[in-house]
GROMACS .gro file of C-alpha atoms in nm:
model
  337
    1UNK     CA    1  -2.405  13.063   5.888
    2UNK     CA    2  -2.764  13.166   5.920
    3UNK     CA    3  -2.946  13.451   5.760
    4UNK     CA    4  -2.993  13.587   6.112
    5UNK     CA    5  -2.617  13.601   6.170
    6UNK     CA    6  -2.469  13.950   6.192
    7UNK     CA    7  -2.157  13.845   6.001
    8UNK     CA    8  -2.041  13.562   5.774
    9UNK     CA    9  -1.848  13.265   5.904
   10UNK     CA   10  -1.477  13.357   5.904
   11UNK     CA   11  -1.238  13.106   5.747
   12UNK     CA   12  -0.868  13.184   5.786
   13UNK     CA   13  -0.588  12.987   5.623
   14UNK     CA   14  -0.249  13.014   5.789
   15UNK     CA   15   0.061  12.953   5.577
   16UNK     CA   16   0.427  12.939   5.662
   17UNK     CA   17   0.753  12.880   5.477
   18UNK     CA   18   0.725  12.577   5.251
   19UNK     CA   19   0.346  12.562   5.242
   20UNK     CA   20   0.199  12.404   4.930
   21UNK     CA   21   0.025  12.652   4.696
   22UNK     CA   22  -0.224  12.385   4.590
   23UNK     CA   23  -0.384  12.361   4.934
   24UNK     CA   24  -0.398  12.739   4.954
   25UNK     CA   25  -0.566  12.741   4.612
   26UNK     CA   26  -0.821  12.483   4.722
   27UNK     CA   27  -0.918  12.687   5.027
   28UNK     CA   28  -0.938  13.005   4.820
   29UNK     CA   29  -1.152  12.839   4.552
   30UNK     CA   30  -1.395  12.686   4.800
   31UNK     CA   31  -1.427  12.956   5.063
   32UNK     CA   32  -1.289  13.275   4.909
   33UNK     CA   33  -1.454  13.310   4.568
   34UNK     CA   34  -1.785  13.487   4.528
   35UNK     CA   35  -2.077  13.254   4.457
   36UNK     CA   36  -2.341  13.460   4.272
   37UNK     CA   37  -2.524  13.140   4.186
   38UNK     CA   38  -2.586  13.078   4.559
   39UNK     CA   39  -2.838  13.309   4.721
   40UNK     CA   40  -2.693  13.339   5.069
   41UNK     CA   41  -2.413  13.488   5.271
   42UNK     CA   42  -2.086  13.313   5.187
   43UNK     CA   43  -1.769  13.277   5.391
   44UNK     CA   44  -1.535  13.560   5.489
   45UNK     CA   45  -1.202  13.413   5.378
   46UNK     CA   46  -0.852  13.539   5.463
   47UNK     CA   47  -0.501  13.408   5.406
   48UNK     CA   48  -0.250  13.504   5.672
   49UNK     CA   49   0.116  13.420   5.720
   50UNK     CA   50   0.345  13.363   6.014
   51UNK     CA   51   0.611  13.591   5.863
   52UNK     CA   52   0.598  13.909   5.649
   53UNK     CA   53   0.750  13.725   5.350
   54UNK     CA   54   0.660  13.359   5.313
   55UNK     CA   55   0.851  13.146   5.064
   56UNK     CA   56   0.609  12.888   4.932
   57UNK     CA   57   0.695  12.528   4.847
   58UNK     CA   58   1.007  12.479   4.634
   59UNK     CA   59   1.047  12.855   4.612
   60UNK     CA   60   0.769  12.880   4.353
   61UNK     CA   61   0.691  13.230   4.477
   62UNK     CA   62   0.707  13.446   4.787
   63UNK     CA   63   0.384  13.552   4.953
   64UNK     CA   64   0.382  13.908   5.084
   65UNK     CA   65   0.134  14.179   5.182
   66UNK     CA   66  -0.102  13.943   5.365
   67UNK     CA   67  -0.215  13.980   5.728
   68UNK     CA   68   0.004  13.843   6.003
   69UNK     CA   69  -0.083  13.549   6.231
   70UNK     CA   70  -0.296  13.770   6.455
   71UNK     CA   71  -0.565  13.755   6.182
   72UNK     CA   72  -0.619  13.392   6.277
   73UNK     CA   73  -0.743  13.500   6.619
   74UNK     CA   74  -1.071  13.605   6.453
   75UNK     CA   75  -1.123  13.275   6.272
   76UNK     CA   76  -1.432  13.063   6.321
   77UNK     CA   77  -1.256  12.799   6.110
   78UNK     CA   78  -0.876  12.785   6.098
   79UNK     CA   79  -0.700  12.590   5.822
   80UNK     CA   80  -0.345  12.511   5.931
   81UNK     CA   81  -0.040  12.488   5.704
   82UNK     CA   82   0.078  12.156   5.570
   83UNK     CA   83   0.425  12.031   5.649
   84UNK     CA   84   0.637  12.010   5.329
   85UNK     CA   85   0.891  11.820   5.537
   86UNK     CA   86   0.718  11.642   5.825
   87UNK     CA   87   1.054  11.595   5.994
   88UNK     CA   88   1.078  11.973   6.046
   89UNK     CA   89   0.848  12.094   6.327
   90UNK     CA   90   0.617  12.393   6.284
   91UNK     CA   91   0.738  12.728   6.408
   92UNK     CA   92   0.641  12.850   6.757
   93UNK     CA   93   0.421  13.128   6.614
   94UNK     CA   94   0.216  12.874   6.421
   95UNK     CA   95   0.173  12.647   6.724
   96UNK     CA   96   0.064  12.943   6.937
   97UNK     CA   97  -0.201  13.038   6.680
   98UNK     CA   98  -0.339  12.683   6.671
   99UNK     CA   99  -0.352  12.652   7.049
  100UNK     CA  100  -0.530  12.984   7.088
  101UNK     CA  101  -0.782  12.884   6.824
  102UNK     CA  102  -0.847  12.552   6.996
  103UNK     CA  103  -0.884  12.723   7.335
  104UNK     CA  104  -1.159  12.954   7.209
  105UNK     CA  105  -1.346  12.672   7.033
  106UNK     CA  106  -1.265  12.747   6.668
  107UNK     CA  107  -1.306  12.470   6.412
  108UNK     CA  108  -0.963  12.336   6.312
  109UNK     CA  109  -0.891  12.194   5.965
  110UNK     CA  110  -0.578  12.042   5.814
  111UNK     CA  111  -0.500  11.938   5.459
  112UNK     CA  112  -0.248  11.662   5.381
  113UNK     CA  113   0.047  11.679   5.624
  114UNK     CA  114  -0.116  11.966   5.812
  115UNK     CA  115  -0.219  11.699   6.063
  116UNK     CA  116   0.143  11.714   6.184
  117UNK     CA  117   0.085  12.081   6.268
  118UNK     CA  118  -0.228  12.005   6.469
  119UNK     CA  119  -0.062  11.714   6.645
  120UNK     CA  120   0.247  11.920   6.732
  121UNK     CA  121   0.016  12.177   6.891
  122UNK     CA  122  -0.133  11.900   7.108
  123UNK     CA  123  -0.490  11.937   6.985
  124UNK     CA  124  -0.521  11.587   6.835
  125UNK     CA  125  -0.447  11.381   7.146
  126UNK     CA  126  -0.730  11.131   7.191
  127UNK     CA  127  -0.892  11.247   6.867
  128UNK     CA  128  -0.946  11.069   6.535
  129UNK     CA  129  -0.738  11.203   6.247
  130UNK     CA  130  -0.572  11.111   5.920
  131UNK     CA  131  -0.281  11.227   5.708
  132UNK     CA  132  -0.114  11.139   5.379
  133UNK     CA  133  -0.053  10.764   5.347
  134UNK     CA  134   0.316  10.823   5.279
  135UNK     CA  135   0.367  10.963   5.629
  136UNK     CA  136   0.131  10.754   5.842
  137UNK     CA  137   0.408  10.542   5.997
  138UNK     CA  138   0.607  10.851   6.095
  139UNK     CA  139   0.294  11.017   6.231
  140UNK     CA  140   0.188  10.715   6.436
  141UNK     CA  141   0.534  10.680   6.586
  142UNK     CA  142   0.565  11.047   6.675
  143UNK     CA  143   0.208  11.100   6.801
  144UNK     CA  144   0.090  10.771   6.955
  145UNK     CA  145  -0.193  10.942   7.147
  146UNK     CA  146  -0.369  11.037   6.822
  147UNK     CA  147  -0.629  10.789   6.695
  148UNK     CA  148  -0.485  10.771   6.345
  149UNK     CA  149  -0.706  10.641   6.064
  150UNK     CA  150  -0.446  10.578   5.796
  151UNK     CA  151  -0.653  10.469   5.496
  152UNK     CA  152  -0.939  10.718   5.459
  153UNK     CA  153  -0.983  11.038   5.258
  154UNK     CA  154  -1.071  11.256   5.554
  155UNK     CA  155  -1.189  11.242   5.912
  156UNK     CA  156  -1.454  11.466   6.067
  157UNK     CA  157  -1.416  11.458   6.444
  158UNK     CA  158  -1.650  11.746   6.518
  159UNK     CA  159  -1.440  12.057   6.571
  160UNK     CA  160  -1.123  11.902   6.425
  161UNK     CA  161  -1.119  11.781   6.063
  162UNK     CA  162  -0.822  11.634   5.876
  163UNK     CA  163  -0.779  11.549   5.506
  164UNK     CA  164  -0.539  11.282   5.386
  165UNK     CA  165  -0.381  11.441   5.079
  166UNK     CA  166  -0.383  11.742   4.853
  167UNK     CA  167  -0.674  11.620   4.638
  168UNK     CA  168  -0.862  11.506   4.949
  169UNK     CA  169  -0.859  11.872   5.055
  170UNK     CA  170  -1.130  11.924   4.793
  171UNK     CA  171  -1.335  11.641   4.941
  172UNK     CA  172  -1.303  11.778   5.292
  173UNK     CA  173  -1.375  12.134   5.177
  174UNK     CA  174  -1.696  12.025   5.005
  175UNK     CA  175  -1.783  11.825   5.314
  176UNK     CA  176  -1.751  12.142   5.523
  177UNK     CA  177  -1.975  12.330   5.280
  178UNK     CA  178  -2.226  12.045   5.295
  179UNK     CA  179  -2.211  12.052   5.673
  180UNK     CA  180  -2.257  12.431   5.687
  181UNK     CA  181  -2.503  12.486   5.400
  182UNK     CA  182  -2.654  12.150   5.307
  183UNK     CA  183  -2.620  11.901   5.023
  184UNK     CA  184  -2.773  12.111   4.746
  185UNK     CA  185  -2.534  12.402   4.797
  186UNK     CA  186  -2.238  12.163   4.811
  187UNK     CA  187  -2.357  12.007   4.485
  188UNK     CA  188  -2.377  12.352   4.325
  189UNK     CA  189  -2.018  12.429   4.425
  190UNK     CA  190  -1.896  12.089   4.305
  191UNK     CA  191  -2.061  12.141   3.966
  192UNK     CA  192  -1.879  12.472   3.929
  193UNK     CA  193  -1.555  12.291   4.014
  194UNK     CA  194  -1.641  12.003   3.778
  195UNK     CA  195  -1.560  11.775   4.069
  196UNK     CA  196  -1.732  11.476   4.226
  197UNK     CA  197  -2.015  11.606   4.441
  198UNK     CA  198  -1.947  11.366   4.726
  199UNK     CA  199  -1.675  11.118   4.804
  200UNK     CA  200  -1.732  10.973   5.147
  201UNK     CA  201  -1.455  11.034   5.399
  202UNK     CA  202  -1.422  10.664   5.466
  203UNK     CA  203  -1.314  10.585   5.111
  204UNK     CA  204  -0.960  10.466   5.061
  205UNK     CA  205  -0.689  10.723   4.995
  206UNK     CA  206  -0.562  10.559   4.679
  207UNK     CA  207  -0.618  10.265   4.446
  208UNK     CA  208  -0.319  10.029   4.459
  209UNK     CA  209  -0.339   9.937   4.089
  210UNK     CA  210  -0.156  10.164   3.841
  211UNK     CA  211  -0.381  10.415   3.668
  212UNK     CA  212  -0.429  10.301   3.307
  213UNK     CA  213  -0.333  10.527   3.017
  214UNK     CA  214  -0.702  10.540   2.921
  215UNK     CA  215  -0.913  10.542   3.239
  216UNK     CA  216  -1.162  10.258   3.270
  217UNK     CA  217  -1.508  10.417   3.267
  218UNK     CA  218  -1.699  10.090   3.276
  219UNK     CA  219  -1.886  10.188   3.591
  220UNK     CA  220  -2.007  10.525   3.460
  221UNK     CA  221  -2.313  10.395   3.269
  222UNK     CA  222  -2.406  10.177   3.566
  223UNK     CA  223  -2.380  10.467   3.811
  224UNK     CA  224  -2.598  10.684   3.588
  225UNK     CA  225  -2.851  10.404   3.551
  226UNK     CA  226  -2.868  10.343   3.927
  227UNK     CA  227  -2.882  10.714   4.017
  228UNK     CA  228  -3.191  10.752   3.800
  229UNK     CA  229  -3.360  10.462   3.983
  230UNK     CA  230  -3.282  10.527   4.350
  231UNK     CA  231  -3.651  10.512   4.438
  232UNK     CA  232  -3.664  10.150   4.330
  233UNK     CA  233  -3.564   9.853   4.548
  234UNK     CA  234  -3.221   9.819   4.390
  235UNK     CA  235  -2.963   9.601   4.554
  236UNK     CA  236  -2.613   9.486   4.475
  237UNK     CA  237  -2.752   9.189   4.281
  238UNK     CA  238  -2.954   9.426   4.061
  239UNK     CA  239  -2.650   9.640   3.990
  240UNK     CA  240  -2.447   9.333   3.903
  241UNK     CA  241  -2.721   9.199   3.675
  242UNK     CA  242  -2.748   9.530   3.489
  243UNK     CA  243  -2.370   9.539   3.444
  244UNK     CA  244  -2.375   9.173   3.335
  245UNK     CA  245  -2.112   9.074   3.590
  246UNK     CA  246  -2.112   8.870   3.907
  247UNK     CA  247  -2.159   9.044   4.244
  248UNK     CA  248  -1.800   8.957   4.331
  249UNK     CA  249  -1.670   9.117   4.011
  250UNK     CA  250  -1.886   9.424   4.070
  251UNK     CA  251  -1.753   9.454   4.425
  252UNK     CA  252  -1.395   9.434   4.297
  253UNK     CA  253  -1.459   9.702   4.033
  254UNK     CA  254  -1.616   9.938   4.286
  255UNK     CA  255  -1.320   9.889   4.517
  256UNK     CA  256  -1.069   9.947   4.238
  257UNK     CA  257  -1.240  10.244   4.073
  258UNK     CA  258  -1.426  10.418   4.354
  259UNK     CA  259  -1.255  10.293   4.667
  260UNK     CA  260  -1.585  10.184   4.821
  261UNK     CA  261  -1.839   9.901   4.800
  262UNK     CA  262  -2.151   9.891   4.583
  263UNK     CA  263  -2.377   9.892   4.890
  264UNK     CA  264  -2.196  10.184   5.053
  265UNK     CA  265  -2.214  10.382   4.729
  266UNK     CA  266  -2.583  10.307   4.683
  267UNK     CA  267  -2.663  10.402   5.043
  268UNK     CA  268  -2.466  10.725   5.014
  269UNK     CA  269  -2.652  10.824   4.698
  270UNK     CA  270  -2.986  10.755   4.861
  271UNK     CA  271  -2.901  10.955   5.172
  272UNK     CA  272  -2.785  11.245   4.954
  273UNK     CA  273  -3.115  11.234   4.761
  274UNK     CA  274  -3.314  11.224   5.085
  275UNK     CA  275  -3.123  11.529   5.210
  276UNK     CA  276  -3.198  11.721   4.890
  277UNK     CA  277  -3.568  11.638   4.924
  278UNK     CA  278  -3.567  11.758   5.284
  279UNK     CA  279  -3.391  12.078   5.179
  280UNK     CA  280  -3.659  12.131   4.916
  281UNK     CA  281  -3.916  12.138   5.198
  282UNK     CA  282  -4.082  11.797   5.165
  283UNK     CA  283  -4.272  11.756   5.496
  284UNK     CA  284  -4.372  11.392   5.469
  285UNK     CA  285  -4.091  11.172   5.592
  286UNK     CA  286  -4.260  10.866   5.449
  287UNK     CA  287  -4.255  11.026   5.104
  288UNK     CA  288  -3.886  11.112   5.137
  289UNK     CA  289  -3.802  10.758   5.248
  290UNK     CA  290  -3.988  10.608   4.953
  291UNK     CA  291  -3.857  10.854   4.691
  292UNK     CA  292  -3.497  10.804   4.801
  293UNK     CA  293  -3.521  10.426   4.819
  294UNK     CA  294  -3.445  10.417   5.190
  295UNK     CA  295  -3.769  10.231   5.252
  296UNK     CA  296  -3.896  10.302   5.600
  297UNK     CA  297  -3.878  10.623   5.801
  298UNK     CA  298  -3.694  10.432   6.073
  299UNK     CA  299  -3.420  10.325   5.834
  300UNK     CA  300  -3.403  10.677   5.687
  301UNK     CA  301  -3.370  10.837   6.031
  302UNK     CA  302  -3.087  10.602   6.122
  303UNK     CA  303  -2.890  10.659   5.801
  304UNK     CA  304  -2.937  11.036   5.786
  305UNK     CA  305  -2.825  11.071   6.146
  306UNK     CA  306  -2.527  10.846   6.073
  307UNK     CA  307  -2.420  11.052   5.771
  308UNK     CA  308  -2.504  11.405   5.890
  309UNK     CA  309  -2.526  11.390   6.269
  310UNK     CA  310  -2.884  11.524   6.249
  311UNK     CA  311  -3.232  11.377   6.251
  312UNK     CA  312  -3.437  11.431   5.932
  313UNK     CA  313  -3.651  11.694   6.105
  314UNK     CA  314  -3.346  11.879   6.237
  315UNK     CA  315  -3.177  11.861   5.897
  316UNK     CA  316  -3.483  12.004   5.723
  317UNK     CA  317  -3.518  12.288   5.975
  318UNK     CA  318  -3.152  12.375   5.940
  319UNK     CA  319  -3.120  12.369   5.563
  320UNK     CA  320  -3.463  12.449   5.420
  321UNK     CA  321  -3.458  12.784   5.238
  322UNK     CA  322  -3.583  13.060   5.465
  323UNK     CA  323  -3.540  12.854   5.779
  324UNK     CA  324  -3.163  12.815   5.791
  325UNK     CA  325  -2.993  12.796   6.125
  326UNK     CA  326  -2.635  12.789   6.237
  327UNK     CA  327  -2.430  12.490   6.119
  328UNK     CA  328  -2.389  12.187   6.346
  329UNK     CA  329  -2.204  12.277   6.664
  330UNK     CA  330  -1.832  12.243   6.639
  331UNK     CA  331  -1.832  12.002   6.929
  332UNK     CA  332  -2.073  11.759   6.766
  333UNK     CA  333  -1.898  11.436   6.680
  334UNK     CA  334  -1.925  11.341   6.314
  335UNK     CA  335  -1.846  11.020   6.138
  336UNK     CA  336  -1.567  10.993   5.886
  337UNK     CA  337  -1.766  10.757   5.668
   0.00000   0.00000   0.00000
């Protein structure tokens, strides 16, 4: 979505009988609401349905007066319906829409069990994907040609992106905004949502321990302390010392509370800071590497490419105000985390 583009990027969400209203709400919130706080062209968002009257999950309401499935033929990004009952296959009209979208090179997105819809259409064969942990065994048995990643929040495989669960739809949606518009815009949207700005796709889907009645916030002061000192040579040992725990205990707490490791979290925060500095127009890569705590320009180049699929120079050209270009090509492979 560049300022030179003659039209905004079209996002279309397709729903069918039994679709979950939450996922539809997530897509509407992220891509359909006006963003006056963001000075750029936003998405053109449409909900369409396979039938004139679509009974949503558990009969909560019936969706009417929305465009038919032909509206999806104009989508640059197509979000497919989830499967309320993965044992029931998608309807032929839905599969036809997905296959046509794939054939013309549209970006395909699924939330939760929507991966079953993509797989049934045959567009996931040989591709990396994920789905809700509850259905991974069924998915793997039914679609053995899909490279299932069962324990991550979402997977970005270039022009096909899959989120693990309903809440992970928010993570994937913000990831798409970050991919299209850059880290600062994604942070602005996340602040409006009062949601975590960035949870890496490779984080675990769920924490096996029961959630306590009063959530343990013991890491919050440490995260704030570290975020304010990213330019310093902090390591895991420094984080553990500040928290007055052993590195092993700190590692366990990060795994339990954040679903990631201290080093992965620290690296992700530093890469995000480096991206924001590049977006702000900082020309000196050495200065960005030092200010973000990534050390050398070589290390920064490696990590930014790993996280964004772009070199620092390409990222800055694409996302610096006034110089924005089209988002990364849909065929570009992207890491899940």
